[in-house]
Amino acid sequence: MDKLIWILPALPLAGAAVLLLGGRRSDKWGHLLGCVMALASFAFGVVLFFDMLGKSADDRSMDQTLFTWVPVGELQVDFGLQLDQLSMCFVLLITGVGSLIHIYSVSYMSSDPGRRRFFAYLNLFLAAMLLLVLADNYLGLYLGWEGVGLASYLLIGFWHERPTAAAAAKKAFVVNRVGDMGLAIGMMIMFATFGSVGFSEVFGGAGEAGEGTLTALGLVLLLAACGKSAQVPLQSWLGDAMEGPTPVSALIHAATMVTAGVYLITRSGPIFNLAPNAQLGVVIVGAVTLLFGAVIGCAKDDIKKALAASTMSQIGYMVLAAGLGPAGYAFAILHLITHGFFKAGLFLGAGSVMHGMNDETDMRRFGGLRKLMPITYVTFGLGYLAIIGIPPFSGFFSKDKIIETAWAAGGAKGIILGSIAILGAGITGYYMTRVMLLTFFGEKRWKDDTHPHESPSLMTAPMIVLALGSVFAGGLLVLGSALQDWLEPVVGEEHEHLAVPEWVLIVSTLAIVLIGVGIAYRQYAGRTIPEVAPDDVSPLTEAARQDLYGDALNEAAFMRPGQKLTSTLGVVDTKGVDGVVRGVVAAVAAVSAGTRRLQTGFVRSYALSVFAGAALLIAMMMVVSVR
């Protein structure tokens, strides 16, 4: 089995190649091929998983070198793959949830003339993400990293004829390039310090590197993670990315792109463990982002953008846990997996609502849909209970473990992080209850020409499977410390001591969540919802509507100064560099113009010049001979 790891990314990559190169001849069956390739990759992942289970915990890692990739001087990089316990978690999530999204998309995109191209991009997305998590070195990871960025650009801008979609795709691409520079610089630091970009060489030599070097390396890797996982300050692209088809949103938020940053930090644990300042940076970014996204989610009327803000917040929890080191790595991955189920289900549920509501996304124009769309209501509701952390749903197990780990950090740090995590849980209870009430409860608020209806079975079946994952995934992973034991050989494990009994934190967290639920119920249940959001709102609400002015901040702090710098450099280039070049040209032209006057075209002038030269030469010879 060790020599067959390459099949995992090769299957969806082959599907993408066939669908893109086959042209319109594959329009009739392209969506089926896309689904088959995703399912085949998932099935092979399951086979590899059971093969891994049959081995001892310390002998489960599988490595495969395919070919020599970069043989340049001292930089020798093989194209190698590594399948261990950490990457296996991602393989099953990517291919499993990805396959369900493919199946859902068959019906969702049935009337779109570009469906074959859409499935090609979905396959490309899976292949790139699989390469990212299977690479055994940072350069291979970077290849998958850029592939994910390309696929997201193509899918977010799939309906590129819409100016908003084209702008959103470009924004996601540009913002992610900022983060990608962090990973590129990180590889430069690795090569300069360790002479390699391979995981084994970098991690093996980390203990001998200086703390300053490791801190710099950790911070640039954090910058890369912020870009892909939409963490502050590179979060601004995520809400606009909702311009793509809804299955794209589900794939980006649940199984692929935004999870890449969490994977990078967790995989790079040996670096962060030796760089406490970089680790502190990870914790701060996660804590700020989980509140940042939660507050934004409270003010969004677009159902997809509310869920996008929620993703930003939930990824913040994962980054916070990863920043707590070996005590939190396993819980970061646990929440990533449970989030993969309930967030994919929530997005597909939102797509189902849109399907039955003529693509309407404004929740103020929904209402009362639970009776007309019962399957969507139940599956979405189970995802809702999971994300707000109600026991025994999956989010309860994963999020509460992160909260416990944050409190166990001890001292002022533990109190601050634990309080932020609990507050974020309460705000999550508020905005997700708001989404449920505005969408499925109350009086109908849709237009007369809208006729809500339940989605076809190809859409509801994946939603049901994801809902079951939302219910059971957390318990299956936590009971008996199954996931912690599974990941321990890769990420390590530490048991932090809680200063308070565990049940106190559980009860306190649930109480805060229920307070958030109650506030939302009081504001939206049984009340008339205006079709247009009121303008007379608090400054915080207005700020949340404007994404807490993230775009304005980026424009003021980076874009405008960047334009000014570019303009200044343009002047230097125009007046300085170009001026020197033009000066040389002008001097050559002046010399040429003067010299040109000697070329008259008259033979007598040339004869006179020859005679004068000869006479001058004879005179010089006579003078020399006399001496």
XYZ file of C-alpha atoms in Angstrom:
627
model
C 0.000 0.000 0.000
C 2.924 2.347 0.689
C 3.623 2.636 -3.038
C 0.044 3.531 -3.955
C -0.450 6.785 -2.036
C -0.178 8.729 -5.303
C -3.524 7.302 -6.398
C -5.371 9.501 -3.865
C -4.675 12.831 -5.630
C -4.216 11.246 -9.056
C -7.853 10.147 -9.367
C -9.494 13.591 -9.043
C -6.601 15.156 -10.984
C -7.253 12.747 -13.849
C -10.951 13.608 -13.691
C -10.159 17.312 -13.926
C -7.814 16.728 -16.875
C -10.364 14.666 -18.800
C -13.171 17.144 -18.213
C -11.092 20.194 -19.097
C -9.366 18.705 -22.141
C -12.302 16.659 -23.381
C -14.325 19.733 -24.248
C -18.046 19.724 -24.909
C -17.981 16.056 -25.880
C -18.048 15.292 -22.149
C -20.939 17.626 -21.293
C -23.453 14.782 -21.005
C -21.431 12.622 -18.632
C -18.823 14.981 -17.181
C -20.664 15.423 -13.876
C -20.825 11.650 -13.455
C -17.099 11.265 -14.048
C -16.418 14.002 -11.513
C -18.483 12.172 -8.884
C -16.902 8.809 -9.672
C -13.380 10.166 -9.304
C -14.166 11.801 -5.967
C -15.883 8.668 -4.646
C -13.065 6.430 -5.896
C -10.508 8.567 -4.071
C -12.615 8.345 -0.897
C -12.953 4.568 -1.239
C -9.192 4.181 -1.670
C -8.666 6.458 1.337
C -10.863 4.148 3.426
C -8.802 1.145 2.253
C -5.589 2.893 3.281
C -7.173 3.832 6.613
C -7.953 0.231 7.489
C -4.513 -0.827 6.316
C -3.079 1.796 8.672
C -5.221 0.507 11.536
C -3.610 -2.910 11.144
C -0.201 -1.506 12.031
C 1.270 -0.431 15.349
C 0.904 3.232 16.302
C 4.573 4.039 15.630
C 4.651 2.239 12.274
C 1.620 3.752 10.577
C 3.321 6.441 8.523
C 3.620 5.588 4.818
C 6.184 7.350 2.611
C 6.612 7.310 -1.142
C 9.148 9.090 -3.353
C 7.867 9.442 -6.898
C 10.753 11.201 -8.652
C 13.556 13.723 -8.251
C 11.903 17.097 -8.507
C 14.380 19.935 -7.883
C 18.053 18.872 -8.273
C 19.617 22.358 -8.125
C 22.991 22.626 -6.410
C 22.544 22.251 -2.669
C 18.751 22.321 -3.011
C 17.691 18.734 -3.603
C 13.941 18.131 -3.373
C 12.191 14.891 -4.257
C 8.519 14.759 -5.145
C 7.477 12.685 -2.170
C 4.246 11.834 -0.397
C 3.628 11.021 3.257
C 0.471 9.505 4.676
C 0.384 9.495 8.461
C -2.333 9.801 11.099
C -2.670 13.565 10.647
C -2.889 13.551 6.873
C -5.278 10.574 7.012
C -7.785 12.680 8.966
C -7.707 15.249 6.184
C -7.809 12.661 3.389
C -11.031 11.144 4.711
C -12.584 14.561 5.353
C -11.601 15.999 1.960
C -12.707 13.023 -0.087
C -15.731 12.051 2.040
C -17.348 15.450 2.421
C -16.074 16.421 -1.024
C -17.851 13.433 -2.586
C -21.133 14.384 -0.911
C -20.783 17.915 -2.271
C -20.131 16.490 -5.747
C -23.334 14.427 -5.552
C -25.312 17.430 -4.305
C -23.936 19.502 -7.183
C -25.293 17.123 -9.824
C -28.803 18.364 -9.091
C -27.902 21.875 -7.920
C -26.047 22.664 -11.160
C -28.286 20.600 -13.447
C -29.471 23.543 -15.547
C -26.120 25.345 -15.717
C -24.507 25.169 -19.176
C -21.048 25.066 -17.596
C -21.723 22.068 -15.350
C -18.963 19.939 -16.886
C -16.420 22.707 -16.306
C -17.751 23.143 -12.757
C -17.095 19.492 -11.929
C -13.635 19.740 -13.466
C -12.829 22.580 -11.080
C -14.272 20.623 -8.130
C -12.019 17.664 -8.991
C -9.053 20.003 -9.335
C -9.849 21.443 -5.900
C -9.831 17.980 -4.298
C -6.600 16.996 -6.049
C -4.800 20.171 -4.950
C -5.956 19.846 -1.341
C -4.961 16.179 -1.227
C -1.506 17.049 -2.531
C -1.250 19.760 0.118
C -1.867 17.364 3.002
C 0.064 14.426 1.520
C 3.330 16.191 0.613
C 6.361 15.209 2.681
C 8.061 18.579 2.239
C 7.105 22.236 2.231
C 7.696 22.703 -1.502
C 5.206 19.951 -2.326
C 2.832 21.459 0.212
C 3.324 24.821 -1.530
C 2.383 23.276 -4.865
C -0.902 22.043 -3.418
C -1.272 25.367 -1.583
C -1.139 27.280 -4.879
C -3.350 24.715 -6.572
C -6.019 25.295 -3.935
C -5.720 29.037 -4.545
C -6.150 28.559 -8.287
C -9.146 26.256 -7.898
C -10.826 28.647 -5.470
C -10.303 31.514 -7.914
C -11.910 29.508 -10.723
C -14.855 28.393 -8.587
C -15.577 31.667 -6.780
C -15.583 33.393 -10.164
C -17.388 30.542 -11.919
C -20.190 32.912 -12.917
C -17.613 35.447 -14.062
C -20.145 37.256 -16.240
C -21.388 38.761 -12.991
C -19.132 41.692 -12.018
C -19.523 40.867 -8.320
C -18.351 37.285 -8.856
C -15.355 38.362 -10.941
C -14.387 40.952 -8.315
C -14.778 38.423 -5.470
C -12.554 35.881 -7.225
C -9.872 38.480 -7.842
C -10.073 39.675 -4.247
C -9.656 36.144 -2.886
C -6.728 35.563 -5.227
C -4.931 38.805 -4.323
C -5.443 38.525 -0.550
C -4.197 34.956 -0.610
C -1.091 36.020 -2.522
C -0.151 38.080 0.535
C -0.357 34.996 2.720
C 1.432 32.881 0.118
C 4.449 35.181 0.378
C 4.690 34.092 4.007
C 5.033 30.448 3.022
C 7.519 31.303 0.262
C 9.685 33.329 2.673
C 9.366 30.523 5.197
C 10.879 28.044 2.737
C 13.754 30.458 2.125
C 14.421 30.594 5.867
C 14.271 26.791 6.055
C 16.783 26.319 3.249
C 19.126 28.947 4.696
C 18.912 27.403 8.178
C 18.506 23.679 7.595
C 19.635 23.258 3.989
C 16.345 21.567 3.154
C 12.581 22.076 2.976
C 11.725 18.474 3.873
C 9.615 17.881 6.974
C 12.029 15.392 8.525
C 15.091 17.605 7.996
C 13.400 20.809 9.171
C 11.761 19.280 12.229
C 14.856 17.255 13.072
C 17.057 20.343 12.980
C 14.637 22.717 14.720
C 16.123 21.991 18.126
C 19.514 23.297 17.017
C 18.211 26.520 15.444
C 18.098 29.803 17.301
C 14.851 30.940 18.882
C 14.890 34.132 16.821
C 15.067 32.143 13.590
C 12.270 29.821 14.692
C 10.138 32.784 15.758
C 10.569 34.459 12.370
C 9.788 31.160 10.655
C 6.702 30.609 12.793
C 5.383 34.119 12.135
C 5.671 33.862 8.352
C 3.954 30.469 8.467
C 1.218 32.109 10.545
C 0.882 34.787 7.859
C 0.386 32.038 5.288
C -2.231 30.370 7.484
C -4.085 33.678 7.922
C -4.464 33.996 4.166
C -5.813 30.519 3.449
C -7.915 30.217 6.611
C -9.317 33.769 6.469
C -7.938 34.850 9.818
C -7.364 38.440 10.909
C -5.902 40.460 9.183
C -6.364 38.515 5.909
C -10.026 37.615 6.444
C -11.656 40.100 4.072
C -11.984 37.749 1.083
C -14.162 35.110 2.735
C -17.513 36.928 2.782
C -17.202 38.030 -0.845
C -16.369 34.458 -1.854
C -20.071 33.642 -1.402
C -20.570 34.922 -4.968
C -19.667 31.441 -6.181
C -22.224 28.605 -6.436
C -23.297 27.324 -3.002
C -21.544 23.910 -3.336
C -18.312 25.876 -3.738
C -18.973 27.619 -0.439
C -19.548 24.257 1.232
C -16.336 22.810 -0.209
C -14.197 25.831 0.694
C -15.567 26.145 4.217
C -15.859 22.515 5.236
C -13.302 20.320 3.511
C -10.646 22.268 1.661
C -9.277 25.780 1.555
C -9.937 27.317 4.956
C -8.740 24.176 6.735
C -5.330 24.438 5.034
C -4.029 27.024 7.505
C -4.944 24.851 10.486
C -3.152 21.936 8.842
C -0.041 24.049 8.210
C 0.199 25.168 11.839
C -0.459 21.684 13.211
C 1.972 20.021 10.803
C 4.598 22.634 11.744
C 4.116 21.929 15.444
C 7.812 21.100 16.057
C 8.660 24.644 14.936
C 5.980 26.406 16.960
C 6.677 24.306 20.060
C 10.197 25.784 20.177
C 9.069 29.350 19.372
C 6.791 30.535 22.205
C 6.461 34.051 20.777
C 5.255 32.696 17.440
C 2.917 30.380 19.332
C 1.547 33.369 21.215
C 0.942 35.071 17.876
C -1.116 32.070 16.742
C -3.191 32.196 19.921
C -3.848 35.923 19.566
C -4.894 35.599 15.918
C -7.257 32.743 16.756
C -8.819 34.512 19.740
C -9.321 37.786 17.859
C -10.756 36.064 14.797
C -13.238 33.884 16.670
C -14.801 37.038 18.141
C -14.360 39.020 14.922
C -16.279 36.493 12.826
C -18.959 35.934 15.463
C -19.756 39.647 15.726
C -19.984 39.990 11.947
C -22.318 36.994 11.771
C -24.800 38.756 14.057
C -25.542 41.498 11.505
C -25.684 39.619 8.186
C -29.050 39.193 6.479
C -27.570 37.144 3.606
C -27.740 33.538 4.800
C -24.513 32.529 3.053
C -22.578 35.502 4.393
C -23.821 34.788 7.915
C -22.487 31.243 7.568
C -19.231 32.572 6.080
C -18.697 34.784 9.128
C -19.433 31.723 11.240
C -16.681 29.803 9.453
C -14.230 32.594 10.169
C -15.129 32.316 13.848
C -14.982 28.516 14.015
C -11.621 28.405 12.269
C -10.538 30.931 14.896
C -11.313 28.303 17.552
C -9.141 25.795 15.694
C -6.247 28.243 15.347
C -6.543 29.127 19.027
C -6.330 25.445 19.958
C -3.374 24.877 17.618
C -1.600 27.829 19.239
C -1.793 26.056 22.593
C 0.670 23.442 21.379
C 0.526 19.682 22.032
C -2.302 20.225 24.509
C -4.492 21.647 21.763
C -3.421 20.147 18.421
C -5.731 17.130 18.648
C -8.698 19.284 19.654
C -8.030 21.675 16.786
C -8.257 18.715 14.401
C -11.302 17.358 16.247
C -13.158 20.634 15.779
C -11.989 20.773 12.173
C -13.545 17.370 11.503
C -16.822 18.024 13.298
C -17.001 21.449 11.650
C -16.526 19.732 8.300
C -19.770 17.852 8.854
C -22.034 20.510 10.306
C -20.741 23.434 8.232
C -21.017 21.495 4.969
C -24.540 20.530 6.015
C -25.423 24.129 6.856
C -24.153 25.447 3.534
C -25.879 22.725 1.546
C -29.018 23.494 3.558
C -28.665 27.155 2.620
C -28.327 26.089 -1.003
C -31.465 23.994 -0.655
C -33.339 27.022 0.696
C -32.080 29.117 -2.202
C -33.105 26.383 -4.640
C -36.657 26.558 -3.364
C -36.705 30.357 -3.103
C -35.610 31.400 -6.609
C -32.005 31.928 -5.454
C -33.033 34.448 -2.805
C -30.396 34.798 -0.058
C -31.918 37.541 2.120
C -33.264 35.895 5.276
C -35.666 38.795 5.786
C -37.572 37.399 2.790
C -37.787 33.835 4.113
C -39.840 32.750 7.122
C -42.027 29.721 7.823
C -40.069 27.357 5.579
C -39.992 24.475 8.073
C -43.389 23.211 6.904
C -42.617 23.487 3.191
C -39.050 22.164 3.351
C -39.100 19.623 6.203
C -35.942 17.681 5.275
C -33.950 20.860 4.829
C -35.331 22.151 8.125
C -34.407 19.039 10.104
C -30.931 18.609 8.609
C -30.145 22.323 8.928
C -31.485 22.245 12.478
C -29.185 19.380 13.454
C -26.237 21.330 12.068
C -27.435 24.356 14.046
C -27.509 22.379 17.301
C -24.026 21.045 16.554
C -22.422 24.402 15.835
C -23.800 26.115 18.944
C -22.525 23.204 21.058
C -25.644 21.553 22.464
C -24.944 18.060 23.854
C -24.747 15.384 22.571
C -24.101 16.894 19.132
C -20.581 16.896 17.690
C -19.814 20.582 18.204
C -20.379 20.224 21.938
C -17.503 17.759 22.279
C -15.028 19.580 20.053
C -15.678 23.182 21.053
C -15.852 22.425 24.766
C -12.496 20.657 24.597
C -10.971 23.798 23.099
C -12.544 25.929 25.832
C -11.198 23.584 28.509
C -7.723 23.649 26.987
C -7.811 27.447 26.835
C -8.716 27.684 30.522
C -6.059 25.119 31.382
C -3.360 27.428 29.963
C -3.329 28.885 33.460
C -2.923 32.342 34.960
C -4.124 35.487 33.240
C -3.572 33.868 29.849
C -5.969 31.043 30.655
C -8.617 33.372 32.062
C -8.486 35.690 29.034
C -8.470 32.933 26.418
C -11.103 30.875 28.222
C -13.379 33.876 28.623
C -13.030 34.801 24.942
C -13.797 31.230 23.905
C -16.932 31.097 26.088
C -18.074 34.528 24.915
C -17.634 33.392 21.318
C -19.825 30.370 22.067
C -22.544 32.660 23.408
C -22.431 34.902 20.340
C -22.550 31.795 18.143
C -25.735 30.765 19.923
C -27.186 34.195 19.159
C -26.414 34.554 15.455
C -27.166 30.946 14.542
C -30.521 31.101 16.370
C -31.205 34.292 14.420
C -30.515 32.409 11.187
C -32.853 29.579 12.200
C -35.690 31.885 13.236
C -35.481 34.173 10.205
C -35.344 31.234 7.804
C -37.659 28.544 9.146
C -40.003 30.197 11.660
C -42.472 33.049 11.751
C -44.785 34.185 9.003
C -43.895 33.845 5.342
C -42.198 36.921 3.942
C -41.424 35.858 0.387
C -42.745 37.416 -2.805
C -45.945 36.186 -4.440
C -44.098 34.748 -7.447
C -41.979 32.535 -5.158
C -43.131 28.974 -4.509
C -40.922 27.299 -1.868
C -40.491 23.556 -2.255
C -38.295 20.767 -0.969
C -35.160 19.977 -2.939
C -34.719 16.781 -4.986
C -33.289 13.653 -3.413
C -29.807 14.121 -4.920
C -29.561 17.270 -2.819
C -31.280 16.086 0.341
C -29.445 12.726 0.570
C -25.993 14.315 1.123
C -27.610 16.720 3.598
C -28.978 13.774 5.596
C -25.571 12.058 5.695
C -23.898 15.261 6.873
C -26.600 15.750 9.497
C -25.846 12.290 10.876
C -22.182 13.299 11.077
C -23.225 16.451 12.919
C -24.939 14.274 15.495
C -22.454 11.453 15.994
C -18.966 12.560 14.862
C -17.964 14.257 18.097
C -18.875 11.376 20.360
C -17.183 8.775 18.198
C -13.972 10.785 18.125
C -13.847 11.793 21.784
C -15.048 8.692 23.633
C -12.032 6.844 24.890
C -9.723 9.634 23.650
C -9.722 7.936 20.264
C -8.580 10.915 18.220
C -5.972 12.064 20.730
C -4.450 8.583 20.807
C -4.593 8.370 17.000
C -2.769 11.688 16.497
C -0.339 11.423 19.435
C 2.565 9.900 17.423
C 2.441 12.874 15.031
C 1.464 15.941 17.087
C 2.280 14.810 20.619
C 0.007 15.149 23.609
C -0.022 17.086 26.867
C -2.601 16.957 29.632
C -3.227 20.362 31.150
C -4.614 20.648 34.671
C -7.898 22.537 35.040
C -8.124 24.835 38.041
C -11.888 24.300 38.153
C -13.926 21.099 37.759
C -14.701 20.196 34.160
C -18.450 20.197 34.794
C -18.295 23.829 35.911
C -16.942 24.889 32.523
C -19.482 22.751 30.686
C -22.402 24.197 32.615
C -21.060 27.743 32.327
C -20.561 27.422 28.581
C -24.036 25.976 28.054
C -25.530 28.754 30.165
C -23.820 31.428 28.052
C -24.936 29.688 24.851
C -28.537 29.507 26.062
C -28.420 33.189 26.994
C -27.402 33.954 23.414
C -30.202 31.735 22.130
C -32.681 33.447 24.426
C -31.698 36.945 23.332
C -32.121 35.987 19.672
C -35.471 34.353 20.423
C -36.687 37.450 22.221
C -35.651 39.699 19.335
C -36.933 37.651 16.395
C -39.531 35.086 17.494
C -43.136 36.190 17.139
C -42.205 39.653 15.869
C -42.748 41.303 12.532
C -39.522 41.275 10.550
C -39.148 44.317 8.271
C -38.215 43.518 4.683
C -35.360 46.024 4.828
C -32.990 46.242 7.778
C -33.436 49.480 9.730
C -30.843 52.221 9.377
C -31.070 53.501 12.957
C -28.797 50.902 14.537
C -25.998 50.997 17.072
C -22.450 51.783 15.933
C -21.442 48.172 16.657
C -24.219 46.798 14.449
C -23.278 49.172 11.650
C -19.641 48.164 12.024
C -20.617 44.479 11.862
C -22.611 45.142 8.682
C -19.424 46.608 7.225
C -17.402 43.548 8.294
C -15.920 45.564 11.173
C -14.379 47.799 8.510
C -11.881 45.147 7.494
C -11.812 46.351 3.898
C -11.507 49.984 4.974
C -8.619 49.099 7.288
C -6.797 47.141 4.583
C -7.354 49.989 2.157
C -6.033 52.602 4.592
C -3.149 50.536 5.968
C -1.994 48.682 2.862
C -3.703 49.576 -0.391
C -3.389 53.385 -0.288
C 0.196 53.356 1.037
C 0.945 50.703 -1.575
C -0.451 52.915 -4.307
C 1.599 55.841 -2.979
C 4.736 53.729 -2.899
C 4.051 52.479 -6.403
C 3.464 56.023 -7.607
C 6.721 57.188 -5.996
C 8.642 54.310 -7.494
C 7.027 55.160 -10.820
C 8.394 58.701 -10.589
C 11.853 57.367 -9.683
C 11.654 54.994 -12.614
C 10.369 57.639 -15.037
C 12.537 60.561 -13.975
C 15.536 58.645 -12.698
C 16.145 55.383 -14.525
C 14.360 56.407 -17.710
C 15.970 59.875 -17.464
C 19.465 58.361 -17.481
C 18.570 56.142 -20.405
C 17.075 59.059 -22.330
C 20.143 61.169 -21.519
C 22.466 58.557 -22.994
C 20.236 58.308 -26.046
C 20.229 62.094 -26.455
C 24.049 62.235 -26.165
C 24.490 59.523 -28.769
C 22.019 61.317 -31.035
C 23.903 64.621 -30.676
C 27.230 62.978 -31.503
C 25.628 61.225 -34.448
C 24.132 64.478 -35.736
C 27.522 66.212 -35.582
C 29.291 63.307 -37.208
C 26.662 63.078 -39.916
C 27.714 66.495 -41.266
C 31.034 65.013 -42.333
C 29.176 62.719 -44.698
C 28.344 65.199 -47.530
C 28.177 62.845 -50.481
C 30.607 64.901 -52.608
C 33.613 62.965 -53.996
C 35.797 66.063 -54.042
C 35.258 66.540 -50.312
C 36.280 62.949 -49.604
C 39.380 63.326 -51.891
C 40.393 66.496 -50.105
C 40.016 64.697 -46.738
C 42.200 61.826 -47.967
C 44.832 64.266 -49.294
C 44.866 66.248 -46.036
C 45.231 63.061 -44.025
C 48.044 61.787 -46.203
C 49.853 65.156 -45.988
C 49.477 65.131 -42.193
C 50.827 61.593 -41.998
C 53.867 62.436 -44.224
C 54.622 65.517 -42.150
C 54.578 63.496 -38.918
C 56.926 60.896 -40.423
C 59.373 63.593 -41.525
C 59.397 65.126 -38.067
C 60.083 61.773 -36.482
C 62.909 60.965 -38.935
C 64.628 64.338 -38.341
C 64.740 63.611 -34.629
